[in-house]
Short mmCIF file of C-alpha atoms in Angstrom, two decimals:
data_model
loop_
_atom_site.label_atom_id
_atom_site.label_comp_id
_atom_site.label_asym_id
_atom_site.label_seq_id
_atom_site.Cartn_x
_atom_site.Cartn_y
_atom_site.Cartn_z
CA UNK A 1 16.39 28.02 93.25
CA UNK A 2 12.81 28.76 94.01
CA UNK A 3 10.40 31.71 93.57
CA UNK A 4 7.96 32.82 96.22
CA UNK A 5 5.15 35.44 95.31
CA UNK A 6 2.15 36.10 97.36
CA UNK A 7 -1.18 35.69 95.80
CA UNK A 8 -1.75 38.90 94.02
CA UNK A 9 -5.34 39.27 95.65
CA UNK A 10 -3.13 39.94 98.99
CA UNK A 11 -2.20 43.38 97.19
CA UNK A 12 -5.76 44.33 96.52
CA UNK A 13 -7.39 45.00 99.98
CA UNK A 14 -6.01 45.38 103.12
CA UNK A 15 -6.80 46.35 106.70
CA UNK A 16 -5.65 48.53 108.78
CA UNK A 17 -5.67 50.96 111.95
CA UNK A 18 -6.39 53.97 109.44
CA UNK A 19 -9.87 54.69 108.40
CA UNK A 20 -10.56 55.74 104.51
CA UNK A 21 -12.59 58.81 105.96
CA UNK A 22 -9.94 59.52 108.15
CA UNK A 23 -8.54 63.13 107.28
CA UNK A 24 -4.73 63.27 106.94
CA UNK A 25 -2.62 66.50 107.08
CA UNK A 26 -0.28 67.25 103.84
CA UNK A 27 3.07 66.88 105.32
CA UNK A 28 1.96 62.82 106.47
CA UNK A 29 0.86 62.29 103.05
CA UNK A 30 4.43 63.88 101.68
CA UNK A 31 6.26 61.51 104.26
CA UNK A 32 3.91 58.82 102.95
CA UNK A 33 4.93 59.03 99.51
CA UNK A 34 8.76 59.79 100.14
CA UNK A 35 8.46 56.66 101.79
CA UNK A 36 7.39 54.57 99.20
CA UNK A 37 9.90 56.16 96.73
CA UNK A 38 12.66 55.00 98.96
CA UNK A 39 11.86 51.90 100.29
CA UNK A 40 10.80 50.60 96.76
CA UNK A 41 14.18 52.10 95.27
CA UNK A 42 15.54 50.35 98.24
CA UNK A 43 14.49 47.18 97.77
CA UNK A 44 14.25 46.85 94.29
CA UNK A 45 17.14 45.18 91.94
CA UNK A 46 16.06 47.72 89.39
CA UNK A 47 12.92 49.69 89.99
CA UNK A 48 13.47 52.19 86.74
CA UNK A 49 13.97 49.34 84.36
CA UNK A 50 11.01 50.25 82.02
CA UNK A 51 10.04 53.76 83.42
CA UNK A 52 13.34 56.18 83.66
CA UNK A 53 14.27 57.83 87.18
CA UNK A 54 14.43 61.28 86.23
CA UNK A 55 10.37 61.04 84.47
CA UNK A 56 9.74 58.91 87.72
CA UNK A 57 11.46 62.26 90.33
CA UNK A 58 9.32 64.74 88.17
CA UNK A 59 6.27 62.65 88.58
CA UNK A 60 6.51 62.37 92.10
CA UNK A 61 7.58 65.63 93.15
CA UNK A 62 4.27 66.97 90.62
CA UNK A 63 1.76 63.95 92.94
CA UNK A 64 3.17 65.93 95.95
CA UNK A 65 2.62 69.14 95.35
CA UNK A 66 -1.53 67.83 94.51
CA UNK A 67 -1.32 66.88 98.25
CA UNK A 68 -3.26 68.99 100.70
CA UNK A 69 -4.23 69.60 104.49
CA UNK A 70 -7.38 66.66 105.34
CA UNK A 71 -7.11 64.26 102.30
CA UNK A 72 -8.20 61.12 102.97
CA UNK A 73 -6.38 57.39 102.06
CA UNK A 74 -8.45 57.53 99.09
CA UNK A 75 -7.20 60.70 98.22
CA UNK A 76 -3.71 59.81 98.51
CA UNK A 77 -4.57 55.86 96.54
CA UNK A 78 -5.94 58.04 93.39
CA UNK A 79 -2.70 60.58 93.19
CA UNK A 80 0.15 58.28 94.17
CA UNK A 81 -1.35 54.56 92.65
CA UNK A 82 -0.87 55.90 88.72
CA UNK A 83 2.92 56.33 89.37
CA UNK A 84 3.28 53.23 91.01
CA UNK A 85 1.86 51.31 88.14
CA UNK A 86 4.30 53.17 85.29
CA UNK A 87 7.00 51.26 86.58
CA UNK A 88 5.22 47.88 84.79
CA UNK A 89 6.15 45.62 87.49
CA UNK A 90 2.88 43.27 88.25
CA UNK A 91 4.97 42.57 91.74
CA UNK A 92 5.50 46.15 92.51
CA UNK A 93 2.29 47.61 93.49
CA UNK A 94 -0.15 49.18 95.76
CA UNK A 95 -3.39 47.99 97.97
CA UNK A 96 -6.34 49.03 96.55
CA UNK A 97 -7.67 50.63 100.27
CA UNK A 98 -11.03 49.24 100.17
CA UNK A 99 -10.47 47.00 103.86
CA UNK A 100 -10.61 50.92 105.01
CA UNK A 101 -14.13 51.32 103.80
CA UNK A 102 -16.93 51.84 105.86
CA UNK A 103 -18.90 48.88 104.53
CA UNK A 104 -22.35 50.16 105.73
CA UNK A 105 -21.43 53.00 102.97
CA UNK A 106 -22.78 52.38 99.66
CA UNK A 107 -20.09 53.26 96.81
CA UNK A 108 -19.71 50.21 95.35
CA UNK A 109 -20.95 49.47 91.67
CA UNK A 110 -23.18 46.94 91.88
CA UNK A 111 -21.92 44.63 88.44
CA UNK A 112 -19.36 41.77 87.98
CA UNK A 113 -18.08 42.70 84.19
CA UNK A 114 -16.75 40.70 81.38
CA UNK A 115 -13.48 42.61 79.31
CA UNK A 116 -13.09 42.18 75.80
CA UNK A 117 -9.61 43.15 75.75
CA UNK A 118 -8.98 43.90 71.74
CA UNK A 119 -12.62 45.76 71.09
CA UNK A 120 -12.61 47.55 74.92
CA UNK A 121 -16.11 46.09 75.18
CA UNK A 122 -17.53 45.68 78.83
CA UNK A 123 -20.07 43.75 79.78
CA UNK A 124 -22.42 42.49 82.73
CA UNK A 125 -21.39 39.48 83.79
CA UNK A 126 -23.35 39.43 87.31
CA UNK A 127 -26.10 42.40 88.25
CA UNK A 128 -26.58 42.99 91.70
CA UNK A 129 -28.59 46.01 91.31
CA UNK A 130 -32.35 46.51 91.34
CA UNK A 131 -32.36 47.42 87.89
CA UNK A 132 -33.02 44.98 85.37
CA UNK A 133 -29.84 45.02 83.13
CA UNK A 134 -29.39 41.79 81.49
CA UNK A 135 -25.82 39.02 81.65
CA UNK A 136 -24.76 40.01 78.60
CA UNK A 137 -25.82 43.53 78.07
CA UNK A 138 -22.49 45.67 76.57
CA UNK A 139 -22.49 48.58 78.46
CA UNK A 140 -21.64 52.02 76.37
CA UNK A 141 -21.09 54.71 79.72
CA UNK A 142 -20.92 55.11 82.60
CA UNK A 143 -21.72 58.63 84.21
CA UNK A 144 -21.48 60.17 80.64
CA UNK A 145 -17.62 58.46 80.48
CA UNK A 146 -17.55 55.71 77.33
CA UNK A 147 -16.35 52.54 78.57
CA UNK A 148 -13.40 53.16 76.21
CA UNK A 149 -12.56 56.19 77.95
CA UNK A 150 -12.85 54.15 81.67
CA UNK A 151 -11.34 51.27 80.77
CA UNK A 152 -8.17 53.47 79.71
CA UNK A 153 -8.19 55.16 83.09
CA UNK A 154 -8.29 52.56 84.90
CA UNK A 155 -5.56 50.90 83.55
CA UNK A 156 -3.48 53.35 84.78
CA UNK A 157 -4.10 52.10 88.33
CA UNK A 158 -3.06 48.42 87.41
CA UNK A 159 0.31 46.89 88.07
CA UNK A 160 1.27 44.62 85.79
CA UNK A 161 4.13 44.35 82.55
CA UNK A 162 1.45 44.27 80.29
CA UNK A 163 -2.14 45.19 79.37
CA UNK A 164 -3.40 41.14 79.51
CA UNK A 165 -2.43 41.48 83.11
CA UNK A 166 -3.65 44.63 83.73
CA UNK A 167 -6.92 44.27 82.26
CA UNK A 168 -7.44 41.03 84.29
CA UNK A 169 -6.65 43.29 87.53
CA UNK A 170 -9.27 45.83 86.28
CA UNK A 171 -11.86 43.21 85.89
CA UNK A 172 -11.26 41.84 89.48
CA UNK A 173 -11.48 45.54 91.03
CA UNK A 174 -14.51 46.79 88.63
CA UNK A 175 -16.78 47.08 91.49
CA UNK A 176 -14.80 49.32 93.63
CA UNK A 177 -12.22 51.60 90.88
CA UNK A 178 -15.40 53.99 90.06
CA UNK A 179 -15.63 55.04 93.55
CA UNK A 180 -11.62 54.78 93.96
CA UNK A 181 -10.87 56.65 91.07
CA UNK A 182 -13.54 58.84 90.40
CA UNK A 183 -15.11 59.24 93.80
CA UNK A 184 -18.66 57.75 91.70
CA UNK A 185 -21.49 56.18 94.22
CA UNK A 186 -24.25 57.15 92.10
CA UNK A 187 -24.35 55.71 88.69
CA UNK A 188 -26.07 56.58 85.24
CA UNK A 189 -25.67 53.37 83.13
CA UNK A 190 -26.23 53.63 79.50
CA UNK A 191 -26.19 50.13 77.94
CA UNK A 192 -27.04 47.77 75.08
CA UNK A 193 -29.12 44.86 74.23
CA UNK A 194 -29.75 43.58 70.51
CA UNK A 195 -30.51 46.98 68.89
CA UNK A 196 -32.04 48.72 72.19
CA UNK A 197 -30.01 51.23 73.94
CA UNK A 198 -31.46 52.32 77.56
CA UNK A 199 -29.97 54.47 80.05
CA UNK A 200 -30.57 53.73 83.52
CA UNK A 201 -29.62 55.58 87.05
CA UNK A 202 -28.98 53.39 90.19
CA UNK A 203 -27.22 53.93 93.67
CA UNK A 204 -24.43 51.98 94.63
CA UNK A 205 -24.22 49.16 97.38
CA UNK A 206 -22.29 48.69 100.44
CA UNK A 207 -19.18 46.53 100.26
CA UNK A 208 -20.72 44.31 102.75
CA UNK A 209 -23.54 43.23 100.54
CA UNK A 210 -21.61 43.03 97.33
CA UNK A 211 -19.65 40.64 99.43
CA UNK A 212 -22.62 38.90 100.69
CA UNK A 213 -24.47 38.68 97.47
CA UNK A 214 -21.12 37.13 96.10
CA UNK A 215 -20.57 34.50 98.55
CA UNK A 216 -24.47 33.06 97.79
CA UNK A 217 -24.29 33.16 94.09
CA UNK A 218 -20.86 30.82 94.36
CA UNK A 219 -23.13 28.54 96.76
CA UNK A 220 -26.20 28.44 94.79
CA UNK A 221 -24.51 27.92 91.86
CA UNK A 222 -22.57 25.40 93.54
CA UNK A 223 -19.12 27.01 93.10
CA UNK A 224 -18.08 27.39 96.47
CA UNK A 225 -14.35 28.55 97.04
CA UNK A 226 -11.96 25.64 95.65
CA UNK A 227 -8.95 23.79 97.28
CA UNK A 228 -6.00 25.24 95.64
CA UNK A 229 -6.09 21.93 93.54
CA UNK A 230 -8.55 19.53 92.80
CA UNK A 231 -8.48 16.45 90.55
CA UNK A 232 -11.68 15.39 88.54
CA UNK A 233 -11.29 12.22 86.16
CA UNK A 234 -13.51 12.64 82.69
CA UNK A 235 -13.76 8.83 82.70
CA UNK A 236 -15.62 9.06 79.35
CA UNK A 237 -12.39 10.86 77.53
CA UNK A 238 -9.72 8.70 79.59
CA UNK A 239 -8.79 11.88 80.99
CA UNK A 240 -7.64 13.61 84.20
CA UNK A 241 -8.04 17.22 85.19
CA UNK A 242 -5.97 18.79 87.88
CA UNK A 243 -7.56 22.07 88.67
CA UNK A 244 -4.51 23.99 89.75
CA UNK A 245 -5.29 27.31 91.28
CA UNK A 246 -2.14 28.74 94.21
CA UNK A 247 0.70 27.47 93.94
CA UNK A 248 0.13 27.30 98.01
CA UNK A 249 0.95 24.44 100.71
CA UNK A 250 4.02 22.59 99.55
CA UNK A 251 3.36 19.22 101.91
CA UNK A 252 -0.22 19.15 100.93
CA UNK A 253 0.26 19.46 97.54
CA UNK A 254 3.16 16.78 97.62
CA UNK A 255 0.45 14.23 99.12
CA UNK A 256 -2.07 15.39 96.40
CA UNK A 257 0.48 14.17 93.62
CA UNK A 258 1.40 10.50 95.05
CA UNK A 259 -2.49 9.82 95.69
CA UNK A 260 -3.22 11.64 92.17
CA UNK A 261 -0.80 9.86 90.06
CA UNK A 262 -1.39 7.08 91.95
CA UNK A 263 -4.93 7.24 90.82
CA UNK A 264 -4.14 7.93 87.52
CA UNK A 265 -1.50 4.73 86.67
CA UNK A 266 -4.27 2.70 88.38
CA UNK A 267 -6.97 3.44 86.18
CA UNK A 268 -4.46 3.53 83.32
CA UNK A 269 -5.50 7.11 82.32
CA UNK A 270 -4.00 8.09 78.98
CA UNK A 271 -4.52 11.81 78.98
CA UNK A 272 -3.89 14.40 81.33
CA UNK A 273 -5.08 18.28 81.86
CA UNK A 274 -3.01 20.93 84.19
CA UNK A 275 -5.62 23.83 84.35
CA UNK A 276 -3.59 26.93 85.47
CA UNK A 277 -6.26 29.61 84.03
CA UNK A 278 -7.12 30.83 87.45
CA UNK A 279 -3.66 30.47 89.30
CA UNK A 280 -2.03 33.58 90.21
CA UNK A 281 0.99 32.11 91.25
CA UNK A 282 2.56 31.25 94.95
CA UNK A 283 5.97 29.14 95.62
CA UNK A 284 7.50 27.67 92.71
CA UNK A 285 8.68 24.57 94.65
CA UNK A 286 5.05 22.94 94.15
CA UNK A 287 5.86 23.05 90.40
CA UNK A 288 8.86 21.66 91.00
CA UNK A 289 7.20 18.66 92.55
CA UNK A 290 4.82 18.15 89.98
CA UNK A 291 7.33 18.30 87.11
CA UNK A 292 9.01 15.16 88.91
CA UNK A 293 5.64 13.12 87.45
CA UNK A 294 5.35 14.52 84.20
CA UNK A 295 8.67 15.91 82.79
CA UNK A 296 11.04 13.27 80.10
CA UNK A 297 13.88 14.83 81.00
CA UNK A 298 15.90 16.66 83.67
CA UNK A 299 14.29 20.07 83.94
CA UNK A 300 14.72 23.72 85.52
CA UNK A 301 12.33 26.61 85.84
CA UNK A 302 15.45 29.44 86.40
CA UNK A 303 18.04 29.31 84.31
CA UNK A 304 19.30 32.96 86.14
CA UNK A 305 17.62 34.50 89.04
CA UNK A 306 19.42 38.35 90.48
CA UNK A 307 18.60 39.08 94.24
CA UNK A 308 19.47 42.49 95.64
CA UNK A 309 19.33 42.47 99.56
CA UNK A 310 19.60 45.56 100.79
CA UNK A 311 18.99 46.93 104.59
CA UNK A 312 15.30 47.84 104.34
CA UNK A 313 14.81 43.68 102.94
CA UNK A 314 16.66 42.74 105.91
CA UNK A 315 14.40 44.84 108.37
CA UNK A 316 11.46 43.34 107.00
CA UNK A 317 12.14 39.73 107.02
CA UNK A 318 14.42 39.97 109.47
CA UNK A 319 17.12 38.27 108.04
CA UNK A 320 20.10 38.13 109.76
CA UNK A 321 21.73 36.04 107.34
CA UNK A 322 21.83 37.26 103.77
CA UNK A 323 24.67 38.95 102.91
CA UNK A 324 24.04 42.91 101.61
CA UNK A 325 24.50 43.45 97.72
CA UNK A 326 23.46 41.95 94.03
CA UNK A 327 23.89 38.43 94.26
CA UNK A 328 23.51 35.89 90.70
CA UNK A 329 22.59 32.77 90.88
CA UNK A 330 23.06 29.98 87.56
CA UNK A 331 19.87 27.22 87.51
CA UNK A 332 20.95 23.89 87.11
CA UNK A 333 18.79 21.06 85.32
CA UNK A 334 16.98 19.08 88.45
CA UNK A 335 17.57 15.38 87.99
CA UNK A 336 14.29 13.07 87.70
CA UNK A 337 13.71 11.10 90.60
CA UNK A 338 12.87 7.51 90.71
CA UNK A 339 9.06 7.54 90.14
CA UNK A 340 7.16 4.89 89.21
CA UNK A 341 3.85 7.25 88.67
CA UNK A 342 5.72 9.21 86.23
CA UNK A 343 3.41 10.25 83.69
CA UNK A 344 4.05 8.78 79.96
CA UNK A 345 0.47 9.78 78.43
CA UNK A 346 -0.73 12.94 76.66
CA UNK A 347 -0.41 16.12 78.70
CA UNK A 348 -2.18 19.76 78.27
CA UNK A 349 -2.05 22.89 80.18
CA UNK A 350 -4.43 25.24 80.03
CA UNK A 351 -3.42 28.91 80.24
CA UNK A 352 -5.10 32.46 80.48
CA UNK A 353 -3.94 36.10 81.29
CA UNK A 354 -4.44 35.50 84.60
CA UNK A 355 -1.25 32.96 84.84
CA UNK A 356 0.77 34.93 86.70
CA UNK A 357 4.02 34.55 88.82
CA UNK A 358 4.90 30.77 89.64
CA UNK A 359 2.51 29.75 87.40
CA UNK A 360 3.69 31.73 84.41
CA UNK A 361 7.64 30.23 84.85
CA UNK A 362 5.66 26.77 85.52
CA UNK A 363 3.88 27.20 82.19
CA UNK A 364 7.14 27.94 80.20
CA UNK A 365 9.44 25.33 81.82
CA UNK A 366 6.50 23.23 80.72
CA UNK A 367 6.43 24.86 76.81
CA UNK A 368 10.79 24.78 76.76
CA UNK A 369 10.83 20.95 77.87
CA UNK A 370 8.27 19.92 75.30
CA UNK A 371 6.19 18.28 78.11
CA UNK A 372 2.72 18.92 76.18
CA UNK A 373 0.91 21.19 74.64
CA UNK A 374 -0.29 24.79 75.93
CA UNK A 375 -3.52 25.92 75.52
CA UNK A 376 -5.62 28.66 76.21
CA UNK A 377 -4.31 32.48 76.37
CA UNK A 378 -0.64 34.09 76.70
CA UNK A 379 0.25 34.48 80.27
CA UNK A 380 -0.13 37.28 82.11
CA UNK A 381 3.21 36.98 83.62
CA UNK A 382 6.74 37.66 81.39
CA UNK A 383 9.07 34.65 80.98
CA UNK A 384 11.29 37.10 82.58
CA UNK A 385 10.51 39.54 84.85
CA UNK A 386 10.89 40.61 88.35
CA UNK A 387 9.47 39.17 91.42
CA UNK A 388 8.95 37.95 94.76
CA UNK A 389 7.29 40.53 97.16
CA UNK A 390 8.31 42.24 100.26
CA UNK A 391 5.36 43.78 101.97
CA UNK A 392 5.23 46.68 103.70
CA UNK A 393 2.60 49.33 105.07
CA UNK A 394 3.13 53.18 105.22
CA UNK A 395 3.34 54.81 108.51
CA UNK A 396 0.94 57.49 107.83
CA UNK A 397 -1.93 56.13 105.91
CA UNK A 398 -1.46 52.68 106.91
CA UNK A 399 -1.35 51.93 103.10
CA UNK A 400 0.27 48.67 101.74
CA UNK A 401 2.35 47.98 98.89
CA UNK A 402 4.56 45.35 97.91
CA UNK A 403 8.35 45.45 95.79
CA UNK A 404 9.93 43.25 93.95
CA UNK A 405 13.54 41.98 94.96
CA UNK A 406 14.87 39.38 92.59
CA UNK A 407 14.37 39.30 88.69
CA UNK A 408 14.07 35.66 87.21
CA UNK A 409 15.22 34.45 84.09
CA UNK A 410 12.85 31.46 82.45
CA UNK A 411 15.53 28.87 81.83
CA UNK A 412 16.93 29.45 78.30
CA UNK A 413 15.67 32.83 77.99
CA UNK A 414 17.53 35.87 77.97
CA UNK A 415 16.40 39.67 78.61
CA UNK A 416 14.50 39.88 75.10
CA UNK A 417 11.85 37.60 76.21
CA UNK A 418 9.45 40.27 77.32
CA UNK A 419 6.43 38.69 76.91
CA UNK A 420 4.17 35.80 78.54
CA UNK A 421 4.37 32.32 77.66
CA UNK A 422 2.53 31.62 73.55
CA UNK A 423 0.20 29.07 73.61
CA UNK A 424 0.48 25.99 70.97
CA UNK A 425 -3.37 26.14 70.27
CA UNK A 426 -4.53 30.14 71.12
CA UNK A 427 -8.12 30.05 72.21
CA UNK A 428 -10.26 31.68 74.87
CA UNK A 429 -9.37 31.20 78.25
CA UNK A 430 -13.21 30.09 78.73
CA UNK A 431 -13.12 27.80 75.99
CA UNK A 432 -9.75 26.41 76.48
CA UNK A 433 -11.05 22.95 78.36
CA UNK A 434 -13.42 22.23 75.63
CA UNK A 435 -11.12 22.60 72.96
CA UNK A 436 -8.42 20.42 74.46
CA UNK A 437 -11.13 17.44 75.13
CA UNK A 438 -12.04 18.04 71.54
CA UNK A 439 -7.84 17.48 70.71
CA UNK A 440 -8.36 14.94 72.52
CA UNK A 441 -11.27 13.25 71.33
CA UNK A 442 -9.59 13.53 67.72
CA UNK A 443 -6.72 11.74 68.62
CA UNK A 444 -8.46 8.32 69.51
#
């Protein structure tokens, strides 16, 4: 039994034949929308598990009748998005439009932004403005909107089963949801430093240089794109650190273990980290592989997985095997292999809200079979919850979204586990590596 998600940034741009500015007549963006509605009921094992079907009808037929002759994409992202994400389904959800941007056109706000999820505090992380706002600086408004008031809105445009998620998707799209949602290009910033309030007015910059600007910071500060998974050894602390970010590649990956572990009896390494705060998740098989090197015991990451394939699955993949209907399917504990890497020291794994998917199951098959210690943040994915995506684009707008068709069951949990994987020791994601080589440390 396996699980195969794409990586969620997939969902959040896209390109396509359609142009943003492109003006759209009502009756397309009606087909648009009836087409979503039936392809994700479609394809779906249960799309009105959380949000009920009648509320669902009424809110649909009420984003339809908002439609009107020469909207735009935009137009139709900001009216049919919010509907979308009331179905709580982080796997069910819609493109944010931006690849349909002209990106000479300057709408985008020029921050990165910290969240503090329990006060509703933002603040600048990165300022790519001419104005000279501080890292650090909490801003209070935006446009005369509190952040409070913002952050709220623009929750309601990201998918996800709960607000840990959600809030991690709103961070990721900060630069582009004022201009999404509230059509903003021109900004009035009032923000706070110390005991010093200041209010500030700034234009917004093209897509193509908050791109550019990005791509340089990551190389002058020397954090250029990662492999999906990289091993460091903290020779100092006896201690190696798999940075783990897609669960991406399965053959690769399988060679990274045997010349990691291989490494790691070697040097006779005592201690070992499994950093999954950045990994939004991919094909469960890779955890599969690594579990053969550090589980005790015969393990499974499903103990029940439900796939409905319906017609409109079977288009898309074209699948000419899989039999139509609601199929179950019982996991059964995967036998350990002969290894003689196998992992006998001290393991950690290091979690955040940004776990997602694969790496979310892979962090609680890793909690149930006592294989270490979790630390770091609760998951942004649900121990059980519905996933893998099927990916499709609307014929109208060119819009993508993708659905969920199977709902997974972490082994030994049943459907009141609606929630993301607990850690052991709860800390800050950002602070989680530091406080494990401090557990560490103690325990020489």
């Amino acid at each position: 039994m396996k699980k195969i998600s794409y990586s969620l940034i997939l969902f959040f741009l896209f390109i396509s034949g359609v142009t943003a500015q492109k003006k759209l007549g009502k009756e397309q963006l009606v087909a648009d929308a009836d087409t979503l509605h039936t392809r994700m009921y479609d394809i779906h094992p249960n799309l009105f598990a959380v949000f009920p079907q009648t509320e669902f009808e009424e809110d649909m037929a009420k984003a339809k009748s908002q439609f009107r002759d020469s909207m735009t994409v935009v137009d139709f992202y900001r009216i049919i998005n919010p509907l979308v994400v009331k179905l709580e389904d982080g796997h069910t959800s819609v493109s944010v439009p931006a690849g349909l941007i002209d990106k000479n056109k300057k709408i985008v706000f020029p921050f990165e932004v910290d969240i503090d999820k329990k006060k509703y505090d933002v603040t600048v992380k990165n300022n790519y403005s001419e104005k000279d706002i501080p890292a650090g600086a909490k801003v209070l408004s935006i446009n005369g909107r509190s952040t409070r008031d913002i952050l709220n809105k623009f929750l309601t445009y990201a998918s996800g089963e709960n607000n840990l998620f959600k809030f991690e998707r709103v961070k990721w799209n900060f630069h582009l949801f004022p201009y999404m949602i509230y059509g903003d290009s021109v900004f009035s910033i009032t923000y706070q430093t110390g005991d010093e309030k200041k209010t500030v007015s700034l234009n917004g910059i093209t897509l193509g240089q908050y791109n550019e600007i990005t791509a340089k910071n990551k190389k002058e500060e020397k954090k250029e794109v990662k492999e999906d998974f990289v091993l460091t050894v903290d020779n100092e602390n006896n201690t190696a650190i798999i940075d783990f970010r897609s669960f991406s590649d399965h053959d690769k990956f399988v060679a990274f273990l045997d010349s990691t572990f291989t490494l790691i009896k070697k040097q006779d390494i005592k201690n070992l980290i499994i950093d999954l705060r950045e990994n939004g998740g991919g094909n469960s098989r890779l955890g599969d592989e690594l579990f053969q090197y550090i589980s005790p015991v015969p393990f499974q990451q499903f103990g029940k997985m439900e796939m409905k394939v319906s017609p409109t699955l079977k288009r898309i993949f074209n699948d000419t095997i899989r039999t139509l209907g609601i199929s179950t399917y019982e996991g059964e504990l995967e036998d350990l292999r002969e290894n003689d890497k196998r992992f006998s020291g001290n393991c950690y794994l290091l979690s955040s809200n940004h776990t997602f998917s694969s790496a979310a199951d892979f962090t609680w098959t890793f909690h149930y079979f006592k294989m270490g210690k979790v630390v770091g943040e609760e998951t942004g994915g649900l121990i059980v919850c519905y996933g893998d995506v099927a990916s499709s684009k609307l014929p109208n707008t060119g819009m993508r979204f993708g659905t969920s068709w199977k709902k997974f069951y972490g082994y030994g949990a049943d459907d009141s586990y609606t929630h993301g994987v607990k850690p052991d020791y709860e800390v800050p994601a950002d602070k989680a590596l530091d406080y494990t080589i401090r557990l560490i440390k103690s325990q020489k």
